[in-house]
Coordinates of C-alpha atoms and ligand atoms in Angstrom, one line a residue:
X130 CA 159.0 103.3 83.5
X131 CA 157.0 105.5 80.7
X132 CA 158.2 104.9 76.9
X133 CA 159.1 107.4 74.7
X134 CA 156.0 106.7 72.5
X135 CA 153.7 106.8 75.1
X136 CA 155.3 110.2 76.0
X137 CA 155.0 111.5 73.3
X138 CA 151.2 111.1 72.4
X139 CA 149.8 114.4 71.9
X140 CA 147.0 115.3 73.8
X141 CA 143.9 116.4 71.8
X142 CA 142.7 120.2 71.6
X143 CA 139.9 121.7 69.6
X144 CA 142.4 124.8 68.6
X145 CA 143.4 125.8 65.4
X146 CA 146.9 123.6 64.5
X147 CA 147.6 126.3 62.6
X148 CA 146.7 130.0 63.9
X149 CA 148.4 131.6 61.1
X150 CA 145.2 129.8 58.7
X151 CA 142.7 130.0 60.8
X152 CA 143.6 134.2 60.9
X153 CA 143.5 134.2 57.5
X154 CA 140.4 133.0 57.0
X155 CA 138.8 135.1 60.1
X156 CA 140.2 138.1 58.3
X157 CA 138.1 136.7 55.3
X158 CA 135.2 136.0 57.3
X159 CA 135.1 139.3 59.0
X160 CA 135.7 141.4 55.0
X161 CA 132.7 139.6 54.2
X162 CA 131.3 139.8 57.2
X163 CA 131.4 143.8 56.3
X164 CA 130.5 143.4 52.7
X165 CA 127.0 141.5 53.7
X166 CA 125.8 144.2 55.5
X167 CA 127.1 147.0 54.1
X168 CA 125.6 145.8 50.9
X169 CA 122.3 144.1 52.2
X170 CA 119.6 146.9 51.0
X171 CA 121.1 145.6 47.0
X172 CA 120.0 141.5 48.0
X173 CA 116.4 141.1 47.7
X174 CA 114.1 141.0 51.5
X175 CA 113.8 137.2 51.1
X176 CA 114.6 134.1 48.5
X177 CA 112.8 131.2 48.4
X178 CA 115.7 127.9 49.0
X179 CA 116.4 126.1 46.0
X180 CA 115.9 122.1 46.7
X181 CA 119.5 121.3 46.4
X182 CA 120.5 123.8 49.3
X183 CA 117.3 122.6 51.0
X184 CA 118.9 118.6 51.0
X185 CA 122.3 120.6 52.8
X186 CA 120.4 120.6 55.8
X187 CA 119.8 116.4 55.8
X188 CA 123.6 116.2 55.7
X189 CA 124.3 113.6 57.8
X190 CA 126.8 113.4 61.0
X191 CA 129.9 114.7 60.3
X192 CA 133.1 111.7 61.7
X193 CA 135.5 113.0 59.8
X194 CA 136.6 116.0 59.7
X195 CA 136.8 118.9 57.0
X196 CA 139.1 122.0 56.2
X197 CA 137.6 124.7 58.4
X198 CA 137.3 126.9 54.7
X199 CA 135.1 124.6 53.4
X200 CA 133.2 124.8 56.3
X201 CA 132.6 128.2 56.3
X202 CA 132.0 127.9 52.1
X203 CA 129.0 125.7 53.0
X204 CA 127.8 128.0 55.9
X205 CA 128.2 131.3 53.4
X206 CA 126.5 129.7 50.4
X207 CA 123.9 127.5 52.1
X208 CA 123.3 129.9 55.0
X209 CA 124.2 133.5 54.3
X210 CA 122.5 133.5 51.3
X211 CA 119.4 132.4 52.8
X212 CA 118.3 134.6 55.7
X213 CA 115.1 135.8 57.3
X214 CA 116.0 139.3 56.2
X215 CA 115.0 140.9 59.1
X216 CA 118.4 143.0 58.9
X217 CA 116.9 144.3 55.3
X218 CA 115.8 147.9 55.2
X219 CA 112.2 146.7 52.9
X220 CA 111.9 144.2 56.4
X221 CA 108.5 145.0 58.2
X222 CA 106.9 141.3 59.2
X223 CA 105.7 140.4 62.4
X224 CA 107.9 142.5 65.2
X225 CA 112.0 142.3 65.4
X226 CA 115.1 144.3 65.7
X227 CA 117.4 144.4 62.7
X228 CA 120.6 143.9 64.5
X229 CA 123.9 145.8 63.8
X230 CA 127.9 145.2 63.4
X231 CA 129.3 146.0 66.7
X232 CA 126.4 143.8 68.4
X233 CA 127.5 141.1 66.1
X234 CA 131.3 141.8 67.5
X235 CA 129.9 142.2 70.8
X236 CA 128.6 138.7 70.3
X237 CA 131.7 137.8 68.5
X238 CA 133.4 138.7 71.4
X239 CA 131.9 137.4 74.4
X240 CA 132.1 134.2 72.8
X241 CA 136.0 133.8 72.2
X242 CA 136.4 134.9 76.5
X243 CA 133.3 132.3 76.8
X244 CA 132.6 133.2 80.4
X245 CA 129.5 132.0 82.3
X246 CA 127.0 134.4 83.5
X247 CA 125.9 131.9 85.7
X248 CA 127.6 134.2 88.9
X249 CA 131.1 134.3 89.9
X250 CA 133.5 137.6 90.6
X251 CA 134.5 138.4 86.8
X252 CA 134.3 141.6 84.6
X253 CA 131.2 140.5 82.7
X254 CA 129.2 139.4 85.5
X255 CA 130.1 143.3 86.3
X256 CA 129.0 144.4 82.7
X257 CA 125.5 142.2 82.6
X258 CA 124.6 143.8 86.3
X259 CA 125.3 147.3 84.5
X260 CA 123.6 146.4 81.6
X261 CA 120.2 146.2 84.1
X262 CA 121.4 149.0 85.7
X263 CA 121.3 151.1 82.5
X264 CA 118.1 149.3 81.1
X265 CA 116.4 150.5 84.7
X266 CA 117.6 154.3 84.1
X267 CA 115.9 154.2 80.6
X268 CA 112.4 153.6 81.8
X269 CA 112.4 155.3 85.1
X270 CA 112.7 152.4 87.6
X271 CA 115.2 152.9 90.9
X272 CA 118.3 152.1 90.8
X273 CA 117.2 149.7 94.4
X274 CA 114.8 147.4 91.8
X275 CA 116.6 144.4 90.2
X276 CA 117.0 142.4 86.9
X277 CA 118.0 139.9 84.9
X278 CA 118.9 139.6 81.0
X279 CA 117.1 136.6 79.7
X280 CA 117.0 135.6 76.1
X281 CA 114.0 137.8 75.1
X282 CA 110.5 139.0 75.8
X283 CA 108.5 135.8 76.4
X284 CA 111.3 134.4 78.8
X285 CA 111.4 138.2 80.3
X286 CA 107.3 138.1 81.0
X287 CA 107.3 134.5 82.6
X288 CA 109.6 136.1 84.5
X289 CA 107.8 138.5 85.9
X290 CA 104.8 136.7 85.9
X291 CA 106.3 133.9 88.4
X292 CA 107.4 136.8 91.0
X293 CA 103.7 138.0 90.6
X294 CA 102.3 134.6 91.3
X295 CA 104.9 134.1 94.5
X296 CA 104.3 137.8 96.0
X297 CA 100.5 137.2 95.6
X298 CA 99.5 133.7 96.2
X299 CA 99.2 134.2 99.8
X300 CA 101.2 130.8 100.8
X301 CA 105.2 129.6 100.0
X302 CA 104.4 128.2 96.5
X303 CA 107.9 127.2 95.9
X304 CA 107.9 125.0 99.1
X305 CA 103.9 124.1 98.4
X306 CA 102.8 124.2 94.9
X307 CA 100.6 125.8 93.2
X308 CA 98.0 123.3 94.9
X309 CA 98.3 125.1 98.1
X310 CA 97.2 128.3 97.0
X311 CA 93.6 129.4 98.8
X312 CA 91.5 131.3 96.5
X313 CA 92.4 131.0 92.6
X314 CA 94.4 133.4 91.6
X315 CA 93.2 135.5 88.4
X316 CA 95.7 137.4 86.4
X317 CA 94.2 140.1 83.5
X318 CA 95.5 141.8 80.0
X319 CA 94.0 143.1 77.2
X320 CA 92.1 140.4 74.6
X321 CA 95.0 142.1 72.5
X322 CA 97.4 140.4 74.9
X323 CA 100.8 138.6 73.7
X324 CA 100.1 134.7 73.2
X325 CA 103.5 134.3 75.8
X326 CA 101.4 135.2 78.4
X327 CA 99.4 132.3 78.0
X328 CA 102.0 129.5 77.9
X329 CA 103.4 131.3 81.5
X330 CA 100.7 130.7 82.5
X331 CA 100.3 127.3 81.3
X332 CA 104.1 126.8 82.8
X333 CA 103.0 128.5 86.2
X334 CA 100.3 125.5 86.6
X335 CA 97.5 128.3 86.6
X336 CA 96.2 127.1 83.4
X337 CA 94.9 129.4 80.3
X338 CA 91.7 130.3 82.1
X339 CA 93.5 132.5 85.6
X340 CA 94.5 134.8 82.9
X341 CA 91.1 136.8 82.0
X342 CA 91.3 138.9 78.5
X343 CA 89.9 142.2 79.2
X344 CA 87.7 144.0 76.1
X345 CA 89.6 147.3 74.0
X346 CA 88.2 150.1 73.2
X347 CA 88.1 151.1 69.2
X348 CA 92.1 151.8 69.7
X349 CA 92.1 148.6 71.3
X350 CA 93.5 149.8 74.6
X351 CA 92.1 147.8 77.6
X352 CA 88.6 148.9 78.6
X353 CA 89.6 150.1 82.3
X354 CA 85.8 149.8 83.1
X355 CA 85.3 146.3 81.8
X356 CA 88.2 145.5 83.9
X357 CA 86.9 146.5 87.8
X358 CA 83.9 144.6 86.4
X359 CA 85.9 142.0 86.2
X360 CA 87.9 142.4 89.1
X361 CA 84.7 142.5 91.0
X362 CA 83.1 139.8 89.5
X363 CA 86.1 137.6 90.5
X364 CA 86.5 138.8 93.7
X365 CA 82.1 138.1 95.2
X366 CA 82.8 134.7 92.9
X367 CA 85.9 133.7 95.3
X368 CA 89.1 134.1 92.9
X369 CA 91.9 136.0 94.0
X370 CA 92.6 138.8 92.0
X371 CA 96.3 138.9 91.5
X372 CA 98.2 140.6 88.8
X373 CA 97.0 142.9 86.3
X374 CA 99.5 142.7 82.9
X375 CA 99.4 146.4 80.7
X376 CA 101.0 146.0 77.4
X377 CA 102.8 148.7 76.6
X378 CA 102.5 148.2 72.6
X379 CA 100.6 145.6 71.3
X380 CA 102.5 143.4 68.7
X381 CA 98.6 143.7 66.7
X382 CA 98.7 147.1 66.0
X383 CA 101.0 148.9 68.7
X384 CA 98.6 150.1 71.3
X385 CA 99.5 151.3 74.1
X386 CA 97.3 150.8 77.5
X387 CA 96.6 153.3 79.8
X388 CA 99.8 152.9 82.3
X389 CA 98.6 155.1 84.7
X390 CA 95.1 154.3 85.1
X391 CA 96.8 150.5 85.4
X392 CA 99.1 151.6 88.1
X393 CA 95.9 153.1 89.6
X394 CA 93.7 150.6 90.2
X395 CA 97.0 148.1 90.9
X396 CA 97.2 149.9 93.9
X397 CA 93.8 150.3 94.3
X398 CA 92.9 146.8 94.1
X399 CA 96.3 145.6 95.6
X400 CA 97.3 143.8 92.4
X401 CA 100.6 143.3 91.1
X402 CA 101.0 145.4 88.2
X403 CA 103.4 143.8 85.4
X404 CA 104.0 145.4 82.5
X405 CA 104.8 144.1 79.0
X406 CA 107.2 146.5 77.5
X407 CA 108.3 144.0 74.8
X408 CA 107.7 146.8 72.1
X409 CA 106.5 149.9 74.1
X410 CA 109.2 150.3 77.2
X411 CA 111.6 151.7 75.4
X412 CA 110.1 154.5 74.3
X413 CA 110.4 156.5 77.2
X414 CA 114.2 156.9 75.7
X415 CA 112.0 158.7 72.8
X416 CA 111.7 162.5 73.7
X417 CA 109.2 162.9 71.2
X418 CA 106.9 159.7 72.1
X419 CA 108.0 159.1 75.8
X420 CA 104.6 160.5 76.9
X421 CA 102.8 157.8 75.4
X422 CA 104.5 154.8 77.9
X423 CA 103.7 157.1 81.1
X424 CA 103.5 155.3 83.7
X425 CA 105.8 152.2 83.0
X426 CA 108.0 153.5 85.6
X427 CA 104.8 152.6 88.2
X428 CA 105.1 148.8 87.3
X429 CA 106.1 146.2 89.7
X430 CA 107.7 144.0 86.9
X431 CA 108.5 145.2 83.4
X432 CA 109.6 142.8 80.5
X433 CA 111.1 144.3 77.8
X434 CA 113.3 143.2 74.6
X435 CA 116.6 145.0 73.6
X436 CA 117.0 142.6 70.2
X437 CA 113.7 144.5 69.3
X438 CA 114.8 148.6 69.6
X439 CA 117.6 148.7 71.0
X440 CA 118.8 146.6 67.5
X441 CA 120.5 143.8 69.9
X442 CA 121.3 140.7 67.5
X443 CA 119.5 138.3 68.7
X444 CA 118.7 137.2 71.8
X445 CA 118.2 139.2 74.5
X446 CA 115.9 139.9 76.8
X447 CA 115.4 142.2 80.5
X448 CA 112.7 141.8 83.2
X449 CA 113.1 144.8 85.6
X450 CA 111.4 143.6 89.0
X451 CA 110.9 147.0 91.7
X452 CA 110.9 144.9 95.0
X453 CA 114.5 143.3 94.5
X454 CA 113.4 141.0 97.4
X455 CA 110.7 139.5 95.7
X456 CA 112.8 138.7 92.7
X457 CA 115.8 136.9 94.2
X458 CA 113.5 135.3 96.5
X459 CA 111.7 133.9 93.5
X460 CA 114.2 132.0 91.8
X461 CA 117.2 131.9 95.0
X462 CA 118.1 128.7 95.6
X463 CA 122.2 127.9 97.4
X464 CA 123.5 124.8 95.2
X465 CA 126.1 123.2 97.5
X466 CA 128.9 123.5 94.5
X467 CA 127.8 127.2 94.2
X468 CA 128.6 128.5 97.6
X469 CA 129.5 132.3 97.8
X470 CA 133.2 133.0 99.3
X471 CA 134.4 135.9 100.3
X472 CA 137.1 136.8 98.0
X473 CA 137.9 135.0 94.8
X474 CA 136.2 133.6 91.9
X475 CA 133.1 132.5 93.9
X476 CA 132.5 136.0 95.7
X477 CA 130.4 138.7 93.9
X478 CA 126.8 138.3 92.9
X479 CA 125.3 134.7 92.0
X480 CA 123.7 136.3 88.3
X481 CA 121.2 132.8 88.4
X482 CA 119.4 133.5 91.6
X483 CA 117.7 136.0 89.4
X484 CA 115.6 133.5 86.4
X485 CA 115.4 130.1 85.7
X486 CA 119.0 129.6 83.5
X487 CA 122.2 128.4 85.4
X488 CA 124.6 129.2 82.6
X489 CA 123.9 132.4 81.0
X490 CA 125.9 133.8 78.4
X491 CA 127.0 137.3 78.2
X492 CA 124.4 138.9 76.5
X493 CA 125.5 142.3 78.1
X494 CA 128.4 143.2 76.2
X495 CA 126.6 143.7 72.4
X496 CA 124.2 145.8 74.1
X497 CA 126.7 147.7 76.4
X498 CA 129.3 147.9 73.0
X499 CA 126.4 149.3 70.7
X500 CA 124.8 151.4 73.7
X501 CA 128.9 153.4 74.4
X502 CA 129.5 153.4 70.7
X503 CA 126.5 155.4 70.3
X504 CA 124.8 156.4 73.2
X505 CA 120.9 155.9 74.4
X506 CA 119.6 159.3 72.9
X507 CA 120.3 158.2 69.6
X508 CA 119.1 155.3 70.4
X509 CA 115.9 157.0 71.5
X510 CA 116.1 159.1 68.4
X511 CA 115.9 156.4 66.2
X512 CA 112.3 155.0 67.8
X513 CA 110.9 158.1 67.4
X514 CA 112.5 158.2 63.2
X515 CA 110.7 154.4 63.2
X516 CA 107.1 156.2 64.8
X517 CA 107.5 159.2 61.9
X518 CA 108.0 157.0 59.2
X519 CA 105.2 154.4 60.4
X520 CA 102.8 157.4 60.4
X521 CA 104.2 158.5 57.3
X522 CA 103.8 155.7 55.9
X523 CA 99.9 155.9 57.2
X524 CA 99.5 159.2 55.3
X525 CA 100.6 157.9 52.1
X526 CA 98.2 154.4 52.0
X527 CA 95.1 157.2 53.7
X528 CA 96.4 159.4 50.3
X529 CA 95.6 156.2 48.4
X530 CA 91.6 155.8 47.2
X531 CA 92.8 152.0 46.6
X532 CA 94.4 151.2 49.7
X533 CA 92.5 151.4 52.9
X534 CA 93.7 152.1 56.9
X535 CA 92.9 150.5 60.1
X536 CA 93.6 150.8 63.6
X537 CA 95.0 154.1 64.8
X538 CA 99.1 154.2 63.7
X539 CA 99.8 154.8 67.8
X540 CA 103.3 153.6 67.4
X541 CA 105.3 152.1 64.5
X542 CA 102.9 149.8 63.2
X543 CA 100.2 150.4 60.4
X544 CA 97.8 147.7 59.0
X545 CA 96.1 148.4 56.0
X546 CA 95.1 146.7 52.6
X547 CA 93.9 147.1 49.1
X548 CA 90.7 147.0 48.3
X549 CA 90.5 144.3 46.0
X550 CA 88.4 146.9 44.1
X551 CA 85.6 146.2 45.9
X552 CA 86.3 142.3 47.3
X553 CA 84.9 141.6 50.7
X554 CA 85.1 138.8 52.8
X555 CA 87.4 135.8 52.1
X556 CA 88.2 136.8 48.7
X557 CA 89.3 140.1 49.6
X558 CA 91.9 138.2 51.9
X559 CA 92.9 136.1 49.9
X560 CA 93.7 139.3 47.1
X561 CA 96.1 140.7 50.0
X562 CA 97.9 137.4 51.0
X563 CA 98.5 137.3 47.1
X564 CA 100.2 141.0 47.4
X565 CA 102.0 139.4 50.6
X566 CA 103.4 136.7 49.4
X567 CA 104.6 138.0 45.9
X568 CA 106.1 141.5 47.8
X569 CA 108.1 138.5 49.6
X570 CA 108.6 136.1 46.5
X571 CA 109.9 139.3 44.4
X572 CA 111.9 139.8 47.4
X573 CA 110.9 143.7 47.6
X574 CA 109.6 143.7 50.9
X575 CA 108.4 141.7 53.9
X576 CA 105.3 142.9 55.1
X577 CA 102.7 140.6 57.9
X578 CA 99.1 139.9 58.4
X579 CA 96.6 139.6 61.0
X580 CA 93.2 140.3 62.5
X581 CA 92.2 143.5 63.7
X582 CA 88.7 143.7 65.3
X583 CA 87.6 140.4 63.5
X584 CA 88.9 141.9 60.0
X585 CA 92.4 140.4 58.1
X586 CA 94.7 143.8 57.6
X587 CA 98.3 143.5 56.1
X588 CA 100.7 144.6 58.3
X589 CA 103.6 146.5 58.8
X590 CA 106.2 146.7 61.8
X591 CA 108.6 149.4 61.2
X592 CA 111.4 148.4 64.2
X593 CA 114.2 148.7 61.7
X594 CA 117.3 151.4 61.7
X595 CA 117.9 150.6 58.2
X596 CA 114.1 152.0 56.5
X597 CA 114.2 155.3 54.9
X598 CA 110.5 157.0 53.5
X599 CA 112.0 156.0 50.2
X600 CA 111.4 152.1 51.3
X601 CA 108.2 152.9 52.1
X602 CA 107.3 155.2 49.2
X603 CA 108.0 151.5 47.5
X604 CA 106.1 149.5 49.3
X605 CA 102.8 151.5 48.3
X606 CA 103.5 151.7 45.1
X607 CA 104.9 148.2 44.7
X608 CA 101.4 147.1 46.7
X609 CA 99.5 148.8 43.7
X610 CA 101.1 147.1 41.1
X611 CA 100.9 143.8 42.4
X612 CA 96.9 144.5 43.1
X613 CA 96.8 145.6 39.4
X614 CA 98.6 142.6 38.3
X615 CA 96.4 140.5 40.1
X616 CA 93.3 142.0 39.2
X617 CA 94.4 142.1 35.3
X618 CA 94.9 138.0 35.6
X619 CA 91.2 137.8 37.2
X620 CA 89.2 139.5 35.3
X621 CA 88.5 138.1 31.4
X622 CA 90.8 139.2 28.9
Ligands
PLP1231 C1 107.7 140.4 70.9 C2 106.9 140.2 72.4 C3 106.7 138.7 73.2 C4 107.6 138.4 73.0 O1 109.2 138.4 72.4 P1 110.3 137.6 72.4 O2 111.1 138.5 72.5 O3 109.8 137.2 70.7 O4 110.3 136.8 72.7 C5 105.8 139.2 74.3 N1 105.3 140.7 74.0 C6 105.0 142.0 73.6 C7 104.0 142.6 73.3 C8 105.6 141.1 71.9 O5 105.9 142.6 70.8

């Protein structure tokens, strides 16, 4: 018989030993979070971390427990105080959304429920499918299409391109591998295509050279005639043209390929038509600009990014595939331990049959809650608002003799630079890079830079629901001020 002492040994758990304490701290964290977001405009966009903060991230693996209030104190001091800055109204670097409080609550609740969205018969799984259905509707895809929520646009493109490869390979690639493909496959995209497609081609075993970059016109849209020529050349040389990737909003300048022309060409040439709509597919919900992405609904597959223009907290991407069977046929497997049953928890769908992940997080909730709260129309108006703001910024730059603009501002990306009083080449680049760094270091605004038509430009991507026009006025004003300061320091006194 067990001794009393053995019976009394408590099993350990990660649950709080004092729920009331945890409740009090949690309320404080929520209060802090509300203040953090409410007052974001009053803080610098970004600031460099002091050495002691950097050192904090070299602390060793903890062996002993610490009070959770102290743990939170460390996070508040060292982590929350030094963000990337993309939730700030004057953050326009690279390309990302600016999150939202409701979405954050969704992430919190999703983690509290802790469900695994690999599959099974539970509410989170149904909501995952519902959000995919809503995204299909937003871009004009038929209800019969399938889709899956993934980590982001890069993964969404890989999923779509994998289906494309398998559909066009001419052999059972899943069983026999890429080595058995009779004629080497060719994919096509413009020379502005996002770098994730290169990674996809490499990961798919097709190799970077299987992705032909087709030249672009003056507006940085794919040159459809050049594409036709490339396809004909490849056929003559024994390749199998398999897929054309249209970009709805390039990351460099926001150029939108002629999606209708690409859809028609893909049909003529028997190619898979994939749209990288990480930036622009959702313009389909924006009443004033939806026509810019006409044709997106004709794609065989679309990659889109709710963590960009739906402002979902990271991470949330989505692949949509018109032919649900081709999608499932690319990824479905039957694991012995994951069989469907007619009733109970293992009935319903295995969502892991539509992508590479087995365990999947509950990404849908943050997207669902924000859509329910605001309605899709408001998200459409916010997209229109950003595009109007970018055009406003382009107008300010055009009106300012010390600044210049390049590439048409089709949507929400503005490429510009300070003329530096007539500098050129590397000196002009250094001048503008200095402006970019000072804007960031002084916490004023975050813009990034890029190369357009072989030249260096600053770049502002206005994907931010907190941006106001006076923020853009400030950007122009401060760019001019910093430009003057650099010029004054450079010229002999
Ligand atoms: C952002 C982006 C991607 C990659 O998406 P992530 O969500 O960052 O992985 C792909 N293509 C385009 C055009 C993008 O703008």
